[in-house]
mmCIF file of C-alpha atoms in Angstrom:
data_model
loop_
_atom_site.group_PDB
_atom_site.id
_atom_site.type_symbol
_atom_site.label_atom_id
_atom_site.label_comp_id
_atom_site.label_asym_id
_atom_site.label_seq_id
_atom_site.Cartn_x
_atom_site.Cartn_y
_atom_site.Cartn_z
ATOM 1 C CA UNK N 1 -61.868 52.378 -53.187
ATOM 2 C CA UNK N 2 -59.127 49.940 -52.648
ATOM 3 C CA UNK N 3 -61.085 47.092 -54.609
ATOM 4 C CA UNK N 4 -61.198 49.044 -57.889
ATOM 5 C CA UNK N 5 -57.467 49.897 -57.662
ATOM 6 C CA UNK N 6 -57.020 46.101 -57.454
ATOM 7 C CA UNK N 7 -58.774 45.197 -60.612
ATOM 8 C CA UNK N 8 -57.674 48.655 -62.789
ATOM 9 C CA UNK N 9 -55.481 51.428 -62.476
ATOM 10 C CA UNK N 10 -57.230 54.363 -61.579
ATOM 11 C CA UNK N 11 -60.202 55.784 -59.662
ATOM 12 C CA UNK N 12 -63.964 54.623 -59.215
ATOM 13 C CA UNK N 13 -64.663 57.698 -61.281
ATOM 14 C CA UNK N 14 -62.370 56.775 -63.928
ATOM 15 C CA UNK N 15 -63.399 53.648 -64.390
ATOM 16 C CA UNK N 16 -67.112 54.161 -64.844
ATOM 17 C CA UNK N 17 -66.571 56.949 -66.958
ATOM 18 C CA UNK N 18 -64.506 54.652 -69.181
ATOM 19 C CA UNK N 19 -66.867 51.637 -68.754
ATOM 20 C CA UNK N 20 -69.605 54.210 -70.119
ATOM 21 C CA UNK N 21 -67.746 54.908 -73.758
ATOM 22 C CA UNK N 22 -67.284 51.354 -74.631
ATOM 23 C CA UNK N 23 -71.078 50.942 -73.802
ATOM 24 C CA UNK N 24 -72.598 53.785 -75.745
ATOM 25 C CA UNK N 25 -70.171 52.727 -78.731
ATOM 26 C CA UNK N 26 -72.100 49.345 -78.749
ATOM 27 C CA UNK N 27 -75.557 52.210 -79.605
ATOM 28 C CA UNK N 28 -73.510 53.966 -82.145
ATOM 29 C CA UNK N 29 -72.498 50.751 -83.765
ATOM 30 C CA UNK N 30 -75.777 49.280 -83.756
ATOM 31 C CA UNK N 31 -77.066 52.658 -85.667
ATOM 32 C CA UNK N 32 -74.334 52.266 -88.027
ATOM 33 C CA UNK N 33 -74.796 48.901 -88.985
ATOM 34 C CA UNK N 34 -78.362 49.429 -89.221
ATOM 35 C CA UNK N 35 -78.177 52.007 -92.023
ATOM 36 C CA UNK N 36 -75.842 50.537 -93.759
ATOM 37 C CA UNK N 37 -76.666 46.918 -94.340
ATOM 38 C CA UNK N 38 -79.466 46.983 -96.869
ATOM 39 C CA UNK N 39 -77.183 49.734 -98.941
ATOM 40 C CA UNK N 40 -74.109 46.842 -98.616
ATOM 41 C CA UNK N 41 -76.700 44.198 -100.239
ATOM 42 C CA UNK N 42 -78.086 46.796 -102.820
ATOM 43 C CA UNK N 43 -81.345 47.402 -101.270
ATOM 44 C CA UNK N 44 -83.029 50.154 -100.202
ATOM 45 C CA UNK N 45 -84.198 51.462 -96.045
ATOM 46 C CA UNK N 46 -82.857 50.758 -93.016
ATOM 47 C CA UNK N 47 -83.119 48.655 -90.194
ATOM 48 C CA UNK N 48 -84.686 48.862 -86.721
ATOM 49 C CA UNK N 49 -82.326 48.418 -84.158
ATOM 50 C CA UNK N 50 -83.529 45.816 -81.121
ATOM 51 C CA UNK N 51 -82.270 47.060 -77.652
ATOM 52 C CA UNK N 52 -81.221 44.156 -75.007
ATOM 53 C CA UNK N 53 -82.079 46.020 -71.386
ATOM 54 C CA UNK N 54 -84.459 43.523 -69.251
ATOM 55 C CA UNK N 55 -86.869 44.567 -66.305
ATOM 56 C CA UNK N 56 -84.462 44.206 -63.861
ATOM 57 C CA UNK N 57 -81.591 46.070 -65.239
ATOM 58 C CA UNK N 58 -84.396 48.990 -65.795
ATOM 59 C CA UNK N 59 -85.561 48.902 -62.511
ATOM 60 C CA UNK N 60 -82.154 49.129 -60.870
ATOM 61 C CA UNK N 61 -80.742 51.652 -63.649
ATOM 62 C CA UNK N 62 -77.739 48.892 -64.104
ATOM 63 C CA UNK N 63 -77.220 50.141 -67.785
ATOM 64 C CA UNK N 64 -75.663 53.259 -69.207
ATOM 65 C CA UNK N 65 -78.051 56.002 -70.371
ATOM 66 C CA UNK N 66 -78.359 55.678 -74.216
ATOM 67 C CA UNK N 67 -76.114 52.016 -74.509
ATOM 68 C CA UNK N 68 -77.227 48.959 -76.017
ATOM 69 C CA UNK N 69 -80.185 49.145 -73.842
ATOM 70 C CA UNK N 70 -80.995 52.242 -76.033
ATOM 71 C CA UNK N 71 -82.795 51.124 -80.008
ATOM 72 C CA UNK N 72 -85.992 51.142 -81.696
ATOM 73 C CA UNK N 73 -87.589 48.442 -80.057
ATOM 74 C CA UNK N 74 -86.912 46.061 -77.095
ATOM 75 C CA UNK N 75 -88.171 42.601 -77.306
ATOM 76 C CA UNK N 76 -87.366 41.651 -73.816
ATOM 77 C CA UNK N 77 -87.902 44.743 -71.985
ATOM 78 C CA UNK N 78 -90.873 43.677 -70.020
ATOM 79 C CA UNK N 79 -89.497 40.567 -69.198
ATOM 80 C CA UNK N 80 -87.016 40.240 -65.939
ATOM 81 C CA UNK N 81 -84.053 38.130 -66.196
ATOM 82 C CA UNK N 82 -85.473 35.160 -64.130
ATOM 83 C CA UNK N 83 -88.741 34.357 -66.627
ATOM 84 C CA UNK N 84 -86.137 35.280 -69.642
ATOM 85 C CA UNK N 85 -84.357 32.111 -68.718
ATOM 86 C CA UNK N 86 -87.246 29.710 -68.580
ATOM 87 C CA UNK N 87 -88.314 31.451 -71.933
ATOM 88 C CA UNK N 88 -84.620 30.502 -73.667
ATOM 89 C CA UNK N 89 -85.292 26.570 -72.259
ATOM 90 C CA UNK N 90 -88.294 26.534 -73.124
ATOM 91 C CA UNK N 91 -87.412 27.453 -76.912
ATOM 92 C CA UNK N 92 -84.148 25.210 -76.519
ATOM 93 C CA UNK N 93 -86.598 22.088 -76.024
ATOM 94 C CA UNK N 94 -89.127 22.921 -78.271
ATOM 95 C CA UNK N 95 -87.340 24.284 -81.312
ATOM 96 C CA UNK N 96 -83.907 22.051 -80.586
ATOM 97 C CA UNK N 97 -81.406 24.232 -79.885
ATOM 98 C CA UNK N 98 -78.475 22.677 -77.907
ATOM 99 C CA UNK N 99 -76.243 26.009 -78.360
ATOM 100 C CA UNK N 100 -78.452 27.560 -76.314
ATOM 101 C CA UNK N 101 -76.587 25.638 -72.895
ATOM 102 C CA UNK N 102 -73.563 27.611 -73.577
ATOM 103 C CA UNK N 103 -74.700 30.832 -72.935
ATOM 104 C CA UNK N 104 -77.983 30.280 -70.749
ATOM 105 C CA UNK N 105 -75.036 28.620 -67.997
ATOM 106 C CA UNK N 106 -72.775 31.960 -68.432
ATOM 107 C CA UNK N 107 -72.145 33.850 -65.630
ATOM 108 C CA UNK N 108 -73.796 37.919 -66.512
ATOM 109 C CA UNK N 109 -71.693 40.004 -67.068
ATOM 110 C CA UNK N 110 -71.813 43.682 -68.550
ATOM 111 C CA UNK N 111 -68.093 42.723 -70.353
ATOM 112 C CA UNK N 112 -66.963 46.158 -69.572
ATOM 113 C CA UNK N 113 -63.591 45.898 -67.214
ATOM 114 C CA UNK N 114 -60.488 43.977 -67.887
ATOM 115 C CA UNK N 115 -60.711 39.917 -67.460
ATOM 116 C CA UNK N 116 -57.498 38.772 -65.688
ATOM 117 C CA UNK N 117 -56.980 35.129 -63.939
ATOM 118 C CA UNK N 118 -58.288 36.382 -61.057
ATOM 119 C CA UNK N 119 -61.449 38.461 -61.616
ATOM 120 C CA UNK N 120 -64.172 38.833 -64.214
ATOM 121 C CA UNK N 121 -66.711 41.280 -63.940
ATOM 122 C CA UNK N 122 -70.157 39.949 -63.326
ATOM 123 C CA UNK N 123 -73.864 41.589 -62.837
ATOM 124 C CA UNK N 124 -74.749 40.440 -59.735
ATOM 125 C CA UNK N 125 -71.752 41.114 -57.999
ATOM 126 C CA UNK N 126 -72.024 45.292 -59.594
ATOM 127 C CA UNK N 127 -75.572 45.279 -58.453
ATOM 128 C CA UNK N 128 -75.288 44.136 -54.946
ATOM 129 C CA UNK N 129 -78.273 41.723 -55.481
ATOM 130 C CA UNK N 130 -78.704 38.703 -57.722
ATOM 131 C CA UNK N 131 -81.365 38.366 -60.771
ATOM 132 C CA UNK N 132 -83.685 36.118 -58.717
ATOM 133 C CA UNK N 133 -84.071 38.843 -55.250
ATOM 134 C CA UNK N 134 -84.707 41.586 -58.491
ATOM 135 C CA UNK N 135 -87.123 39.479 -59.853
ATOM 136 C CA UNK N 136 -89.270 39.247 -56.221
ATOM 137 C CA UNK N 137 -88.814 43.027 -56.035
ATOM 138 C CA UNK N 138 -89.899 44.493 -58.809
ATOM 139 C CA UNK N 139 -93.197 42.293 -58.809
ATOM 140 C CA UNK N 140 -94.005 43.468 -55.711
ATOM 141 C CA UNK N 141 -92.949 47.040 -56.513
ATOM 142 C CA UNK N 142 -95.110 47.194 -59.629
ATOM 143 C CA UNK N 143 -97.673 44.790 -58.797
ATOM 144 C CA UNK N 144 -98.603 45.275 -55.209
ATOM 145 C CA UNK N 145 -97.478 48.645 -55.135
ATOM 146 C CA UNK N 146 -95.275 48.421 -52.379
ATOM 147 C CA UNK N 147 -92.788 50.983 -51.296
ATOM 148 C CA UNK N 148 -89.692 50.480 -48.734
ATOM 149 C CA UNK N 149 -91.580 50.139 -45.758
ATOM 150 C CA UNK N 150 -93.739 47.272 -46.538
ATOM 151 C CA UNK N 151 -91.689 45.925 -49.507
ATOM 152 C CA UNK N 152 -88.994 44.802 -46.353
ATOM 153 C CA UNK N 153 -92.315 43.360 -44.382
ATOM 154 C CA UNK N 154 -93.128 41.119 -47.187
ATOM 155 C CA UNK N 155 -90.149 40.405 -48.268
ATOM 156 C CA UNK N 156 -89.216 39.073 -44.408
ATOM 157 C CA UNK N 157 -92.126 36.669 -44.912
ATOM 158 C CA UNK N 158 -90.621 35.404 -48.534
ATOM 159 C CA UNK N 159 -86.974 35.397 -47.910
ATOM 160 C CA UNK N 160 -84.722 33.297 -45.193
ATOM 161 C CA UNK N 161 -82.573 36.303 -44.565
ATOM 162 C CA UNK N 162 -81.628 38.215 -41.409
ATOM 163 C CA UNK N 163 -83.706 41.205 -40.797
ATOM 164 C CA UNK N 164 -80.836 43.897 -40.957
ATOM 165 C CA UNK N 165 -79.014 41.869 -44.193
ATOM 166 C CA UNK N 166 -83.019 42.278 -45.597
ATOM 167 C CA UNK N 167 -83.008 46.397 -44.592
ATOM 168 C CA UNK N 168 -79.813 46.752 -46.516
ATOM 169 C CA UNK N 169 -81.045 44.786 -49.309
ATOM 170 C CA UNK N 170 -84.432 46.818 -49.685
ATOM 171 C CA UNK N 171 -82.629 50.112 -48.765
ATOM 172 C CA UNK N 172 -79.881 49.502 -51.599
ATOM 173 C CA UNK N 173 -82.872 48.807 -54.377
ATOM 174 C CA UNK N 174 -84.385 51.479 -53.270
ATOM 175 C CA UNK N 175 -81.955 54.485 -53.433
ATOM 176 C CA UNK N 176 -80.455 53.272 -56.735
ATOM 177 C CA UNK N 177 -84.128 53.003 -58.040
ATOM 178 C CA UNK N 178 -84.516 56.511 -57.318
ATOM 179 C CA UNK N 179 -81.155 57.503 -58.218
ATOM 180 C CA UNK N 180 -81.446 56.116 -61.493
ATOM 181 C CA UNK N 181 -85.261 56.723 -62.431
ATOM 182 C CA UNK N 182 -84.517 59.179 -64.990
ATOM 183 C CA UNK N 183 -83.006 56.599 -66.702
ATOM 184 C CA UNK N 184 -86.710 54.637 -66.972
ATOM 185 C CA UNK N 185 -88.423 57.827 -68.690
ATOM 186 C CA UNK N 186 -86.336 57.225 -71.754
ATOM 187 C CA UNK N 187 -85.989 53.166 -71.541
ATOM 188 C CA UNK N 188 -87.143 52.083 -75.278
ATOM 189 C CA UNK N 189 -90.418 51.211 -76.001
ATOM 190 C CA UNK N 190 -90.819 46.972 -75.066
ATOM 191 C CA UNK N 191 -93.005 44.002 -76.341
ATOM 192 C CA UNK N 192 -95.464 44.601 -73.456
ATOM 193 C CA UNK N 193 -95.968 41.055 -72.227
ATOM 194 C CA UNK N 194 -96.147 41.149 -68.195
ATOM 195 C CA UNK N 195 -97.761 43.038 -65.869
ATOM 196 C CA UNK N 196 -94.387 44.471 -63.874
ATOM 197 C CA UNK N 197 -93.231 46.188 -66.984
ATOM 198 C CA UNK N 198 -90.819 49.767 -65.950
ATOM 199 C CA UNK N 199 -92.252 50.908 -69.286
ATOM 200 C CA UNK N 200 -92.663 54.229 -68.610
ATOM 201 C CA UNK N 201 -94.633 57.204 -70.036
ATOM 202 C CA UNK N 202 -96.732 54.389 -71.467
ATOM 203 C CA UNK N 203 -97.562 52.019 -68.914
ATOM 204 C CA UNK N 204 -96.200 53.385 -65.692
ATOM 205 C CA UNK N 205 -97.219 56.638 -64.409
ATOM 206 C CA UNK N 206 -95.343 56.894 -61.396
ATOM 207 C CA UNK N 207 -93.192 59.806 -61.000
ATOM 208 C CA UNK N 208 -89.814 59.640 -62.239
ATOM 209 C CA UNK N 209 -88.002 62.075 -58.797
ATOM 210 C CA UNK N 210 -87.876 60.416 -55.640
ATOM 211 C CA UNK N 211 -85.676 61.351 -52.678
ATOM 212 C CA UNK N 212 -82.921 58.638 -52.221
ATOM 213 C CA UNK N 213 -82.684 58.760 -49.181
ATOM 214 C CA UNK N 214 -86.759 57.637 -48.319
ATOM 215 C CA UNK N 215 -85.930 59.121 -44.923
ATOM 216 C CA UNK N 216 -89.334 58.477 -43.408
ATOM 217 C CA UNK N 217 -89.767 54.755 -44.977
ATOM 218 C CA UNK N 218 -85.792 53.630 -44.576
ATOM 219 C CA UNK N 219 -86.203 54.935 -40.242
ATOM 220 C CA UNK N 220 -89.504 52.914 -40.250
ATOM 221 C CA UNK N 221 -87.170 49.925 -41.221
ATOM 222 C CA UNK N 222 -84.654 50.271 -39.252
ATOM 223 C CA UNK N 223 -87.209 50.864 -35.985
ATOM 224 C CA UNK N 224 -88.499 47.427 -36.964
ATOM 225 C CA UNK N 225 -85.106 45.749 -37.419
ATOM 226 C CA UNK N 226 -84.437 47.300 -33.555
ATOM 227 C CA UNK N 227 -88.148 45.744 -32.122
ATOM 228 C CA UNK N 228 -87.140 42.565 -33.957
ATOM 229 C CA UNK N 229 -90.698 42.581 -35.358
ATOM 230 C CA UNK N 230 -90.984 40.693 -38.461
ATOM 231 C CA UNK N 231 -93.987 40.534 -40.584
ATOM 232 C CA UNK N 232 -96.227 37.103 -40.550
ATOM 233 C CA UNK N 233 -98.670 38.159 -42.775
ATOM 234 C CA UNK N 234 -98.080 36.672 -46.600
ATOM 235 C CA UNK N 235 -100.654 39.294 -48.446
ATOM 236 C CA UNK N 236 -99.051 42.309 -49.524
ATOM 237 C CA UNK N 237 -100.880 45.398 -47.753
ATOM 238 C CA UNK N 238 -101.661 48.160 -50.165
ATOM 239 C CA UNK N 239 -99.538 51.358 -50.469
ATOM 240 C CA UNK N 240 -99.845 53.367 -47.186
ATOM 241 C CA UNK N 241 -98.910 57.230 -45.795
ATOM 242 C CA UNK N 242 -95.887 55.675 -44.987
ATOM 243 C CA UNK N 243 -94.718 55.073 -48.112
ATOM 244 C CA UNK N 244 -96.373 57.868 -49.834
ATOM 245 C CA UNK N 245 -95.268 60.970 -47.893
ATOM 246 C CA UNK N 246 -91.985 61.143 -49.624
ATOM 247 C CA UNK N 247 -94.142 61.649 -52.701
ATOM 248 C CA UNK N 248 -96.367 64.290 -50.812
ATOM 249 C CA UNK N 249 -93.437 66.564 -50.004
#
């Protein structure tokens, strides 16, 4: 992995192992200071500790198991990244805030590797697809119920993308969404406010082990990509035996 040699020393391995540490420090931290604030003022209890993980970073598992995403309660976990930022305007008209531009402008970024003059480690770039494509995805994941097959057939009607850049796209969600799902079953309880909420146990009851490799829906894909059939209808069809027999095996 030439590209992380470039940017540390070390392997891939190494790296996300040491990326991990720093994040589940920020949890340990949070736990301390939250025990230990009302005792440093003289007053009895403890605090709740408020998690920061979002719908999208959920959905993808982009987080470290039991990090800052990890707390007590999550006031934006129900909320993907996209309709977070039109909430933060919104609140930066209404209630005045003009530091708000500073940091609604800033480039994601997990803060995690090294910054040098050359490189800075941003979200988008780690997840292989931007806030905006997560936002259509897990809609029509949760929503429309819509596995590989026939998320890439409406996404072809919503997107101006080639059809094989698309497969890759819906293939890449995909396996990390399974990879990562076990990460979901212990995602801390949110502020239920949309319907495409990850929250599971409690609101989702899909299962939480999938195959990552969706052999039968990722070949279905890739025999459309070959018949250069697109999708023209713009209704999402319901879940199908395509998409289901992974889950039947």
């Amino acid at each position: 992995k030439q590209w992380y040699q470039r940017r540390v020393r070390g392997s891939q391995v190494e790296n996300m192992a040491l990326q991990n540490i720093q994040a589940r420090a920020r949890m340990v931290t949070g736990y301390l200071f939250a025990q230990l604030i009302n005792w440093s003022r003289g007053k009895t209890g403890s605090l709740l500790v408020l998690s920061s993980s979002n719908v999208d970073e959920s959905l993808l598992g982009y987080m470290t198991k039991y990090d800052c995403s990890s707390g007590d309660l999550n006031p934006i976990g129900s909320i993907c990244k996209s309709d977070l930022r039109h909430f933060v305007l919104h609140c930066k008209e209404m209630f005045g805030f003009p530091s708000i531009d500073g940091f609604i402008s800033a480039v994601p970024t997990a803060e995690l590797e090294p910054i040098t003059e050359n490189y800075t480690q941003t979200d988008e770039e780690d997840m292989g697809l931007t806030y905006d494509e997560l936002n259509d995805i897990g809609r029509i994941r949760k929503i429309d119920r819509c596995g590989p097959f026939f998320m890439y057939k409406r996404l072809s009607c919503m997107w101006e993308m080639p059809p094989k850049e698309l497969g890759e796209k819906v293939k890449l969600f995909f396996q990390k969404y399974a990879i990562n799902r076990h990460k979901s079953c212990v995602v801390t309880p949110a502020y239920l406010c949309e319907q495409y909420s990850p929250d599971d146990n409690r609101y989702d009851l899909r299962p939480f082990l999938y195959n990552p490799k969706w052999d039968v829906q990722f070949r279905e894909i890739d025999n459309t990509i070959k018949c250069g059939v697109l999708a023209k209808q713009h209704t999402a069809p319901s879940t199908t035996t395509i998409d289901t027999l992974a889950m039947k095996k």
